């Protein structure tokens, strides 16, 4: 008799576990959901620019000195490169900013000038006029310094933040602050506060926690993605997303997901995208993660093919001139 009761208890427990597993599986499936009607959202990193091999990079690597053989003359973080990115289908363009000695913001990637220009020293130690007199194509070479195909083609092309926002008043931008200086965040907040609310709604700011948090405190209506939140969002959702709970780090920001990690996330892809959009957060897939910092994007059709055909979230790409047409072909009107 006691053995029968034990067997019945075990059977009930197994049935409950089985039912819970079925419900958990069903609640995190996307196969019964219709994908969003829109095409994938394309985020162009640095605009149309000269790319380079990301393997073995260090923080002090001069990437301009190891570019792939150029197929165009466009230079990252310039107005022509941004215009070309939007023309190729970008929905948003990412660029980098530094405060200048005279209180403006210059759009430029590196902390110092030596790699890409003929200038010397830290970017923020120069005035905007000094920076804009430089040749931002000066240091680019694909053959170890035998030739410099972009030298002389980037003179005066380093824009200010104000010039970018004036040139593309309806453009959507992801702005990267490169320092850990909280004062930079407050300074940027002051510049962005001069924009109307509609233009500010098209911007997202990311970077180290100190400046991004300071900007958010000074200007709460700007969407932000501090570096710690980008990491915590992915890790905490991976642990808790089975319950449909959205961690605080995943609210009103971005979730950057390596393409090789994406299939293992709860609700991938449509249910996850819906949950994030409800939390005011954009889903953006980047290149495969293999340790270290996330630095690659969806840059070729082979990587694009790793995503479901009906994926409609965001794509981070260093090759918008390739991926834009490929996405239009893959997801026709």
PDB file of C-alpha atoms in Angstrom, residues 54-58 231 234 258-261 286-296:
ATOM      1  CA  UNK A  54      39.597  42.067 -36.462  1.00  0.00           C
ATOM      2  CA  UNK A  55      41.575  38.993 -35.443  1.00  0.00           C
ATOM      3  CA  UNK A  56      44.297  39.609 -32.880  1.00  0.00           C
ATOM      4  CA  UNK A  57      43.448  43.256 -32.343  1.00  0.00           C
ATOM      5  CA  UNK A  58      44.632  45.014 -29.191  1.00  0.00           C
ATOM      6  CA  UNK A 231      26.447  42.955 -20.833  1.00  0.00           C
ATOM      7  CA  UNK A 234      22.187  39.615 -22.307  1.00  0.00           C
ATOM      8  CA  UNK A 258      26.174  37.683 -31.031  1.00  0.00           C
ATOM      9  CA  UNK A 259      24.782  35.721 -33.959  1.00  0.00           C
ATOM     10  CA  UNK A 260      26.206  32.436 -32.633  1.00  0.00           C
ATOM     11  CA  UNK A 261      24.503  32.990 -29.263  1.00  0.00           C
ATOM     12  CA  UNK A 286      26.188  41.441 -34.121  1.00  0.00           C
ATOM     13  CA  UNK A 287      28.909  39.090 -35.391  1.00  0.00           C
ATOM     14  CA  UNK A 288      29.944  35.844 -33.710  1.00  0.00           C
ATOM     15  CA  UNK A 289      31.411  36.018 -30.219  1.00  0.00           C
ATOM     16  CA  UNK A 290      34.725  34.222 -29.761  1.00  0.00           C
ATOM     17  CA  UNK A 291      36.004  35.893 -26.583  1.00  0.00           C
ATOM     18  CA  UNK A 292      37.097  39.462 -25.905  1.00  0.00           C
ATOM     19  CA  UNK A 293      35.125  42.522 -26.925  1.00  0.00           C
ATOM     20  CA  UNK A 294      32.313  42.424 -29.452  1.00  0.00           C
ATOM     21  CA  UNK A 295      33.898  43.916 -32.537  1.00  0.00           C
ATOM     22  CA  UNK A 296      32.480  42.212 -35.611  1.00  0.00           C
TER      23      UNK A 296
END
